mmCIF file of C-alpha atoms and ligand atoms in Angstrom:
data_model
loop_
_atom_site.group_PDB
_atom_site.id
_atom_site.type_symbol
_atom_site.label_atom_id
_atom_site.label_comp_id
_atom_site.label_asym_id
_atom_site.label_seq_id
_atom_site.Cartn_x
_atom_site.Cartn_y
_atom_site.Cartn_z
ATOM 1 C CA MET A 106 -53.010 23.122 -43.040
ATOM 2 C CA VAL A 107 -51.099 20.553 -40.953
ATOM 3 C CA ASP A 108 -51.207 20.159 -37.176
ATOM 4 C CA THR A 109 -47.809 20.018 -35.446
ATOM 5 C CA LYS A 110 -49.181 20.010 -31.880
ATOM 6 C CA VAL A 111 -48.442 17.176 -29.465
ATOM 7 C CA ASN A 112 -49.435 16.656 -25.851
ATOM 8 C CA LEU A 113 -46.608 15.955 -23.432
ATOM 9 C CA LEU A 114 -47.943 14.758 -20.094
ATOM 10 C CA GLY A 115 -50.882 17.116 -19.971
ATOM 11 C CA ILE A 116 -49.251 20.153 -21.578
ATOM 12 C CA THR A 117 -49.873 20.893 -25.256
ATOM 13 C CA LEU A 118 -46.737 21.771 -27.213
ATOM 14 C CA ASP A 119 -47.081 23.811 -30.423
ATOM 15 C CA ASN A 120 -44.662 21.325 -31.955
ATOM 16 C CA PRO A 121 -42.577 18.420 -30.610
ATOM 17 C CA ILE A 122 -39.214 20.216 -30.825
ATOM 18 C CA ILE A 123 -37.263 20.428 -27.546
ATOM 19 C CA PRO A 124 -33.645 21.655 -27.602
ATOM 20 C CA ALA A 125 -31.818 19.073 -25.510
ATOM 21 C CA SER A 126 -30.236 19.898 -22.182
ATOM 22 C CA GLY A 127 -26.667 21.093 -22.404
ATOM 23 C CA THR A 128 -27.030 22.471 -25.910
ATOM 24 C CA PHE A 129 -29.249 25.470 -25.156
ATOM 25 C CA GLY A 130 -27.981 26.848 -21.819
ATOM 26 C CA PHE A 131 -30.814 28.571 -19.983
ATOM 27 C CA GLY A 132 -32.296 29.735 -23.254
ATOM 28 C CA TYR A 133 -31.938 33.480 -23.126
ATOM 29 C CA GLU A 134 -28.667 33.542 -25.145
ATOM 30 C CA PHE A 135 -30.532 31.908 -28.049
ATOM 31 C CA SER A 136 -33.326 34.469 -27.733
ATOM 32 C CA GLU A 137 -30.847 37.036 -29.056
ATOM 33 C CA LEU A 138 -30.785 35.022 -32.308
ATOM 34 C CA TYR A 139 -34.490 34.206 -32.729
ATOM 35 C CA ASP A 140 -37.797 34.200 -30.861
ATOM 36 C CA ILE A 141 -37.476 31.004 -28.823
ATOM 37 C CA ASN A 142 -41.245 30.949 -28.221
ATOM 38 C CA CYS A 143 -41.454 29.019 -31.504
ATOM 39 C CA LEU A 144 -40.112 25.943 -29.646
ATOM 40 C CA GLY A 145 -42.298 23.239 -28.139
ATOM 41 C CA THR A 146 -40.273 23.823 -24.979
ATOM 42 C CA PHE A 147 -36.595 23.304 -24.075
ATOM 43 C CA SER A 148 -34.652 21.428 -21.431
ATOM 44 C CA PHE A 149 -32.307 23.696 -19.508
ATOM 45 C CA LYS A 150 -28.674 22.920 -18.589
ATOM 46 C CA GLY A 151 -28.291 20.032 -16.147
ATOM 47 C CA THR A 152 -28.576 21.538 -12.678
ATOM 48 C CA THR A 153 -27.048 20.189 -9.490
ATOM 49 C CA LEU A 154 -27.497 21.177 -5.860
ATOM 50 C CA GLU A 155 -24.139 22.993 -5.661
ATOM 51 C CA PRO A 156 -22.451 25.063 -8.403
ATOM 52 C CA ARG A 157 -20.060 23.056 -10.612
ATOM 53 C CA PHE A 158 -17.083 24.368 -12.578
ATOM 54 C CA GLY A 159 -17.086 21.297 -14.813
ATOM 55 C CA ASN A 160 -14.218 19.205 -16.190
ATOM 56 C CA PRO A 161 -10.738 20.383 -17.219
ATOM 57 C CA THR A 162 -10.298 21.539 -20.825
ATOM 58 C CA PRO A 163 -10.182 20.521 -23.637
ATOM 59 C CA ARG A 164 -13.723 19.243 -23.283
ATOM 60 C CA ILE A 165 -14.710 18.820 -26.921
ATOM 61 C CA ALA A 166 -13.390 16.546 -29.694
ATOM 62 C CA GLU A 167 -14.783 16.832 -33.195
ATOM 63 C CA CYS A 168 -15.506 13.598 -35.069
ATOM 64 C CA SER A 169 -16.974 12.815 -38.462
ATOM 65 C CA SER A 170 -20.763 13.157 -38.114
ATOM 66 C CA GLY A 171 -20.628 14.135 -34.461
ATOM 67 C CA LEU A 172 -18.653 15.348 -31.479
ATOM 68 C CA ILE A 173 -17.479 14.177 -28.095
ATOM 69 C CA ASN A 174 -18.157 16.386 -25.061
ATOM 70 C CA SER A 175 -16.921 16.121 -21.542
ATOM 71 C CA VAL A 176 -18.404 19.237 -19.992
ATOM 72 C CA GLY A 177 -18.886 17.713 -16.556
ATOM 73 C CA LEU A 178 -22.206 19.303 -15.647
ATOM 74 C CA GLN A 179 -20.930 22.871 -15.402
ATOM 75 C CA ASN A 180 -23.792 24.882 -13.892
ATOM 76 C CA PRO A 181 -24.359 27.638 -11.324
ATOM 77 C CA GLY A 182 -26.203 25.413 -8.826
ATOM 78 C CA VAL A 183 -29.902 25.216 -8.107
ATOM 79 C CA ASP A 184 -30.238 28.370 -5.994
ATOM 80 C CA LYS A 185 -28.700 30.591 -8.707
ATOM 81 C CA VAL A 186 -30.827 28.870 -11.339
ATOM 82 C CA ILE A 187 -33.924 29.801 -9.333
ATOM 83 C CA GLY A 188 -32.721 33.280 -8.358
ATOM 84 C CA GLU A 189 -31.021 34.416 -11.587
ATOM 85 C CA GLU A 190 -31.405 32.132 -14.625
ATOM 86 C CA LEU A 191 -35.156 31.556 -14.490
ATOM 87 C CA PRO A 192 -36.035 35.257 -13.961
ATOM 88 C CA LYS A 193 -33.862 36.130 -17.020
ATOM 89 C CA LEU A 194 -35.582 33.404 -19.021
ATOM 90 C CA ALA A 195 -39.032 34.664 -18.014
ATOM 91 C CA LYS A 196 -38.356 37.892 -19.935
ATOM 92 C CA VAL A 197 -37.973 36.024 -23.248
ATOM 93 C CA PHE A 198 -39.860 32.712 -22.935
ATOM 94 C CA ASN A 199 -43.545 32.532 -22.064
ATOM 95 C CA LYS A 200 -43.968 28.736 -22.149
ATOM 96 C CA LYS A 201 -43.295 26.045 -19.570
ATOM 97 C CA VAL A 202 -39.647 24.942 -19.500
ATOM 98 C CA MET A 203 -38.216 21.501 -18.701
ATOM 99 C CA ALA A 204 -35.897 21.394 -15.677
ATOM 100 C CA ASN A 205 -32.979 19.017 -16.229
ATOM 101 C CA VAL A 206 -31.565 17.841 -12.909
ATOM 102 C CA SER A 207 -28.442 15.799 -12.132
ATOM 103 C CA GLY A 208 -26.987 14.479 -8.909
ATOM 104 C CA PHE A 209 -24.370 12.422 -7.140
ATOM 105 C CA SER A 210 -26.685 10.853 -4.567
ATOM 106 C CA VAL A 211 -30.360 10.047 -4.304
ATOM 107 C CA GLU A 212 -30.627 12.758 -1.665
ATOM 108 C CA GLU A 213 -29.115 15.359 -4.048
ATOM 109 C CA TYR A 214 -31.620 14.550 -6.798
ATOM 110 C CA ARG A 215 -34.439 14.816 -4.264
ATOM 111 C CA GLU A 216 -33.299 18.124 -2.751
ATOM 112 C CA THR A 217 -32.591 19.806 -6.108
ATOM 113 C CA CYS A 218 -36.026 18.845 -7.421
ATOM 114 C CA ARG A 219 -37.688 19.891 -4.161
ATOM 115 C CA ARG A 220 -36.215 23.393 -4.466
ATOM 116 C CA LEU A 221 -37.220 23.716 -8.132
ATOM 117 C CA ASN A 222 -40.722 22.343 -7.669
ATOM 118 C CA ASP A 223 -42.294 25.667 -6.685
ATOM 119 C CA CYS A 224 -40.999 27.466 -9.806
ATOM 120 C CA GLU A 225 -44.092 28.242 -11.798
ATOM 121 C CA GLN A 226 -42.125 28.334 -15.105
ATOM 122 C CA ILE A 227 -41.221 24.646 -14.821
ATOM 123 C CA GLY A 228 -43.609 22.224 -16.517
ATOM 124 C CA TRP A 229 -41.684 18.959 -16.229
ATOM 125 C CA PHE A 230 -38.575 17.545 -14.599
ATOM 126 C CA GLU A 231 -36.058 15.717 -16.747
ATOM 127 C CA VAL A 232 -34.041 13.671 -14.260
ATOM 128 C CA ASN A 233 -30.663 12.919 -15.820
ATOM 129 C CA VAL A 234 -29.409 9.508 -14.757
ATOM 130 C CA SER A 235 -27.112 9.258 -17.764
ATOM 131 C CA CYS A 236 -24.294 11.825 -17.699
ATOM 132 C CA PRO A 237 -21.131 9.939 -18.738
ATOM 133 C CA ASN A 238 -18.738 12.721 -17.730
ATOM 134 C CA VAL A 239 -18.680 12.737 -13.946
ATOM 135 C CA HIS A 240 -17.436 9.905 -11.787
ATOM 136 C CA GLY A 241 -20.081 8.605 -9.416
ATOM 137 C CA GLY A 242 -22.715 10.825 -11.036
ATOM 138 C CA GLY A 243 -25.778 10.243 -13.158
ATOM 139 C CA LEU A 244 -24.523 7.389 -15.331
ATOM 140 C CA SER A 245 -23.889 5.126 -12.362
ATOM 141 C CA PHE A 246 -27.584 5.530 -11.490
ATOM 142 C CA GLY A 247 -28.714 5.048 -15.068
ATOM 143 C CA THR A 248 -27.040 1.656 -15.454
ATOM 144 C CA SER A 249 -28.860 -0.039 -12.585
ATOM 145 C CA GLU A 250 -32.576 -0.850 -12.342
ATOM 146 C CA LYS A 251 -32.393 -0.563 -8.549
ATOM 147 C CA ALA A 252 -30.712 2.853 -8.657
ATOM 148 C CA VAL A 253 -33.077 4.391 -11.244
ATOM 149 C CA SER A 254 -35.967 3.107 -9.199
ATOM 150 C CA GLU A 255 -34.610 4.755 -6.024
ATOM 151 C CA VAL A 256 -34.016 8.083 -7.776
ATOM 152 C CA THR A 257 -37.475 8.018 -9.368
ATOM 153 C CA LYS A 258 -39.233 7.307 -6.063
ATOM 154 C CA ALA A 259 -37.218 9.948 -4.206
ATOM 155 C CA VAL A 260 -37.987 12.661 -6.765
ATOM 156 C CA LYS A 261 -41.650 11.662 -6.968
ATOM 157 C CA GLU A 262 -41.985 12.230 -3.211
ATOM 158 C CA VAL A 263 -41.091 15.913 -3.497
ATOM 159 C CA THR A 264 -42.504 16.986 -6.857
ATOM 160 C CA THR A 265 -45.975 17.776 -8.096
ATOM 161 C CA LYS A 266 -44.923 17.943 -11.764
ATOM 162 C CA PRO A 267 -44.342 15.115 -14.234
ATOM 163 C CA ILE A 268 -40.920 13.528 -14.024
ATOM 164 C CA ILE A 269 -39.111 12.185 -17.077
ATOM 165 C CA LEU A 270 -36.033 10.009 -16.553
ATOM 166 C CA LYS A 271 -33.252 10.655 -19.088
ATOM 167 C CA LEU A 272 -31.690 7.323 -19.984
ATOM 168 C CA SER A 273 -28.252 6.245 -21.136
ATOM 169 C CA PRO A 274 -27.559 4.137 -24.216
ATOM 170 C CA ASN A 275 -24.445 2.806 -22.448
ATOM 171 C CA VAL A 276 -26.276 -0.201 -21.037
ATOM 172 C CA THR A 277 -26.892 -3.756 -22.197
ATOM 173 C CA ASP A 278 -30.673 -3.575 -21.912
ATOM 174 C CA ILE A 279 -32.256 -0.116 -21.996
ATOM 175 C CA VAL A 280 -35.756 -1.649 -21.960
ATOM 176 C CA SER A 281 -35.330 -3.081 -18.468
ATOM 177 C CA ILE A 282 -34.043 0.288 -17.197
ATOM 178 C CA ALA A 283 -37.030 2.104 -18.750
ATOM 179 C CA LYS A 284 -39.438 -0.421 -17.236
ATOM 180 C CA ALA A 285 -37.841 0.010 -13.809
ATOM 181 C CA CYS A 286 -38.438 3.781 -14.107
ATOM 182 C CA GLU A 287 -42.066 3.202 -15.100
ATOM 183 C CA ASP A 288 -42.637 0.740 -12.259
ATOM 184 C CA ALA A 289 -41.179 3.237 -9.771
ATOM 185 C CA GLY A 290 -43.632 5.946 -10.884
ATOM 186 C CA ALA A 291 -41.842 7.871 -13.653
ATOM 187 C CA ASP A 292 -44.243 9.790 -15.879
ATOM 188 C CA GLY A 293 -42.011 9.532 -18.953
ATOM 189 C CA VAL A 294 -38.537 8.678 -20.201
ATOM 190 C CA SER A 295 -36.217 10.510 -22.582
ATOM 191 C CA LEU A 296 -33.552 8.778 -24.628
ATOM 192 C CA ILE A 297 -30.846 8.607 -25.715
ATOM 193 C CA ASN A 298 -28.127 10.554 -23.949
ATOM 194 C CA THR A 299 -24.631 10.337 -25.447
ATOM 195 C CA LEU A 300 -22.612 7.221 -26.211
ATOM 196 C CA LEU A 301 -19.314 6.939 -24.355
ATOM 197 C CA GLY A 302 -16.497 7.679 -26.808
ATOM 198 C CA MET A 303 -12.810 8.569 -27.051
ATOM 199 C CA ARG A 304 -10.355 10.126 -29.545
ATOM 200 C CA ILE A 305 -6.539 10.053 -29.437
ATOM 201 C CA ASP A 306 -4.262 12.763 -30.854
ATOM 202 C CA LEU A 307 -1.750 11.038 -33.146
ATOM 203 C CA LYS A 308 1.034 13.565 -32.516
ATOM 204 C CA THR A 309 0.860 13.632 -28.705
ATOM 205 C CA ARG A 310 -0.615 10.118 -28.349
ATOM 206 C CA LYS A 311 -2.823 11.557 -25.622
ATOM 207 C CA PRO A 312 -6.611 11.561 -25.476
ATOM 208 C CA VAL A 313 -8.038 14.668 -27.181
ATOM 209 C CA VAL A 314 -10.409 15.290 -24.271
ATOM 210 C CA ALA A 315 -8.744 16.025 -20.909
ATOM 211 C CA ASN A 316 -11.129 13.692 -19.099
ATOM 212 C CA ARG A 317 -9.958 10.969 -21.563
ATOM 213 C CA MET A 318 -13.510 9.941 -22.537
ATOM 214 C CA GLY A 319 -16.716 11.804 -23.200
ATOM 215 C CA GLY A 320 -20.213 11.568 -24.584
ATOM 216 C CA PHE A 321 -20.494 11.104 -28.359
ATOM 217 C CA SER A 322 -23.483 12.778 -30.018
ATOM 218 C CA GLY A 323 -24.493 14.052 -33.455
ATOM 219 C CA ASP A 324 -25.849 12.646 -36.724
ATOM 220 C CA ALA A 325 -23.904 9.383 -36.375
ATOM 221 C CA ILE A 326 -25.905 8.187 -33.359
ATOM 222 C CA PHE A 327 -29.360 8.710 -34.912
ATOM 223 C CA PRO A 328 -29.931 5.046 -35.925
ATOM 224 C CA VAL A 329 -29.064 3.946 -32.372
ATOM 225 C CA ALA A 330 -31.596 6.443 -31.009
ATOM 226 C CA VAL A 331 -34.330 5.291 -33.391
ATOM 227 C CA ARG A 332 -33.725 1.650 -32.444
ATOM 228 C CA MET A 333 -33.801 2.330 -28.685
ATOM 229 C CA VAL A 334 -36.850 4.609 -28.863
ATOM 230 C CA HIS A 335 -38.644 1.889 -30.828
ATOM 231 C CA GLN A 336 -37.729 -0.836 -28.326
ATOM 232 C CA VAL A 337 -38.578 1.222 -25.241
ATOM 233 C CA SER A 338 -41.835 2.687 -26.550
ATOM 234 C CA LYS A 339 -43.092 -0.822 -27.366
ATOM 235 C CA ALA A 340 -42.325 -1.960 -23.813
ATOM 236 C CA VAL A 341 -43.674 0.913 -21.651
ATOM 237 C CA LYS A 342 -46.970 2.800 -21.483
ATOM 238 C CA ILE A 343 -45.465 6.155 -20.475
ATOM 239 C CA PRO A 344 -44.436 8.686 -23.169
ATOM 240 C CA VAL A 345 -40.943 8.664 -24.626
ATOM 241 C CA ILE A 346 -39.034 11.779 -25.668
ATOM 242 C CA GLY A 347 -36.773 10.683 -28.524
ATOM 243 C CA MET A 348 -33.383 12.270 -29.101
ATOM 244 C CA GLY A 349 -29.918 11.477 -30.376
ATOM 245 C CA GLY A 350 -28.597 12.875 -33.654
ATOM 246 C CA VAL A 351 -31.845 14.530 -34.737
ATOM 247 C CA SER A 352 -30.995 17.296 -37.206
ATOM 248 C CA SER A 353 -33.864 17.627 -39.706
ATOM 249 C CA ALA A 354 -37.655 17.583 -39.991
ATOM 250 C CA GLU A 355 -37.345 14.153 -41.652
ATOM 251 C CA ASP A 356 -35.465 12.867 -38.579
ATOM 252 C CA VAL A 357 -38.268 14.221 -36.346
ATOM 253 C CA ILE A 358 -40.873 12.266 -38.283
ATOM 254 C CA GLU A 359 -38.752 9.122 -38.286
ATOM 255 C CA ILE A 360 -38.129 9.113 -34.531
ATOM 256 C CA MET A 361 -41.837 9.847 -33.889
ATOM 257 C CA LEU A 362 -42.751 6.855 -36.055
ATOM 258 C CA ALA A 363 -40.389 4.863 -33.824
ATOM 259 C CA GLY A 364 -42.496 5.918 -30.814
ATOM 260 C CA ALA A 365 -41.429 9.388 -29.633
ATOM 261 C CA THR A 366 -44.127 11.765 -28.398
ATOM 262 C CA ALA A 367 -41.713 14.709 -28.470
ATOM 263 C CA VAL A 368 -38.224 15.118 -29.917
ATOM 264 C CA GLY A 369 -35.009 16.466 -28.434
ATOM 265 C CA VAL A 370 -32.520 18.228 -30.684
ATOM 266 C CA GLY A 371 -29.011 18.363 -29.217
ATOM 267 C CA ALA A 372 -25.711 18.495 -31.101
ATOM 268 C CA ALA A 373 -27.391 20.129 -34.121
ATOM 269 C CA ASN A 374 -27.737 23.339 -32.038
ATOM 270 C CA LEU A 375 -23.955 23.435 -31.668
ATOM 271 C CA VAL A 376 -23.421 23.202 -35.427
ATOM 272 C CA ASN A 377 -26.184 25.654 -36.337
ATOM 273 C CA PRO A 378 -27.732 27.750 -33.549
ATOM 274 C CA TYR A 379 -30.845 28.177 -35.705
ATOM 275 C CA ALA A 380 -31.289 24.396 -36.116
ATOM 276 C CA CYS A 381 -34.455 24.096 -33.996
ATOM 277 C CA ARG A 382 -36.107 27.109 -35.609
ATOM 278 C CA ASP A 383 -35.227 25.763 -39.069
ATOM 279 C CA ILE A 384 -36.613 22.296 -38.282
ATOM 280 C CA ILE A 385 -39.867 23.821 -36.950
ATOM 281 C CA ASN A 386 -40.238 25.947 -40.083
ATOM 282 C CA ASP A 387 -39.580 22.936 -42.307
ATOM 283 C CA LEU A 388 -41.951 20.509 -40.542
ATOM 284 C CA PRO A 389 -45.163 21.507 -42.422
ATOM 285 C CA ARG A 390 -43.453 21.021 -45.803
ATOM 286 C CA VAL A 391 -42.138 17.574 -44.877
ATOM 287 C CA MET A 392 -45.469 16.565 -43.302
ATOM 288 C CA GLU A 393 -47.258 17.471 -46.532
ATOM 289 C CA LYS A 394 -44.688 15.537 -48.556
ATOM 290 C CA TYR A 395 -45.445 12.357 -46.552
ATOM 291 C CA ASN A 396 -49.184 13.043 -46.349
ATOM 292 C CA ILE A 397 -49.179 13.600 -42.577
ATOM 293 C CA LYS A 398 -52.018 15.833 -41.350
ATOM 294 C CA SER A 399 -51.330 15.619 -37.639
ATOM 295 C CA LEU A 400 -48.004 14.795 -35.970
ATOM 296 C CA SER A 401 -49.668 13.302 -32.911
ATOM 297 C CA GLU A 402 -51.245 10.633 -35.140
ATOM 298 C CA ILE A 403 -47.903 9.221 -36.293
ATOM 299 C CA ILE A 404 -46.446 8.494 -32.828
ATOM 300 C CA GLY A 405 -45.355 4.840 -32.808
ATOM 301 C CA GLY A 406 -46.732 4.374 -36.323
ATOM 302 C CA CYS A 407 -43.796 2.280 -37.593
ATOM 303 C CA LYS A 408 -45.319 -0.849 -39.186
HETATM 304 C C1 SIN B 210 -22.125 17.197 -19.285
HETATM 305 O O1 SIN B 210 -22.363 18.276 -18.732
HETATM 306 O O2 SIN B 210 -21.067 16.577 -19.068
HETATM 307 C C2 SIN B 210 -23.107 16.601 -20.257
HETATM 308 C C3 SIN B 210 -24.323 16.142 -19.556
HETATM 309 C C4 SIN B 210 -24.817 14.815 -20.035
HETATM 310 O O3 SIN B 210 -24.324 14.272 -21.019
HETATM 311 O O4 SIN B 210 -25.727 14.267 -19.408
#
């Protein structure tokens, strides 16, 4: 009998699997396919203070081993999330959920988190400073030590729950950004968000995605994620949620060996909506294969 439990900032997860924000909506649609209470938790769609329609279409470009998205933080706004999405989720999910929050100013991050803080269903905040799809939004915060520090401090002032800063790989030195978050009081970091990418249609000679560029995710970015999780987890004392191209139980074990305490699964949900359930079901078999009795014991175990 293997033990898949991990502890994420004071809350025990039955397993480390967390569907990544933007690939699982507000959860209840997936509950029509399977019982989502099998998940460790999940991170809901990036929420902003005001409702957002998102970017013009087309927003998706398929690539070998991945896809580019330029959704543009489409979401109903924080008040509807509190008034409508979370009550619907409560009917199908009895665990704590992770609130993913985005913003265009330090004040917006602070106010959105302040409004969500009283929601009993929320266990953690994932503060997205890494969305590549909106001008002047998260990514511009996530590329500067000063800006991530300001956002972290502002959110910390108004929240009583752990805050996890979601970091971008589109930087020269992700370690210094992670350290700046830690120094400013972040409880954890999650990485990596998508890599900025672009495709061009040969017939029209125009970018495939209307916003020209978008965030590249999927199997192809997994080695980048493993490398960055390894570097960051060696440099900070706070837990790291590892994500980026995770699509199998083997990938989960590999990114945990690199230093992840819990594991986000993103693009795989778009290819196979049962991906997270399948990975969870497969974990005991793969743990036995590699003689792993407890997942929490392998965190950062890369020699
Ligand atoms: C989006 O909504 O554009 C994706 C969010 C993200 O990549 O952070």
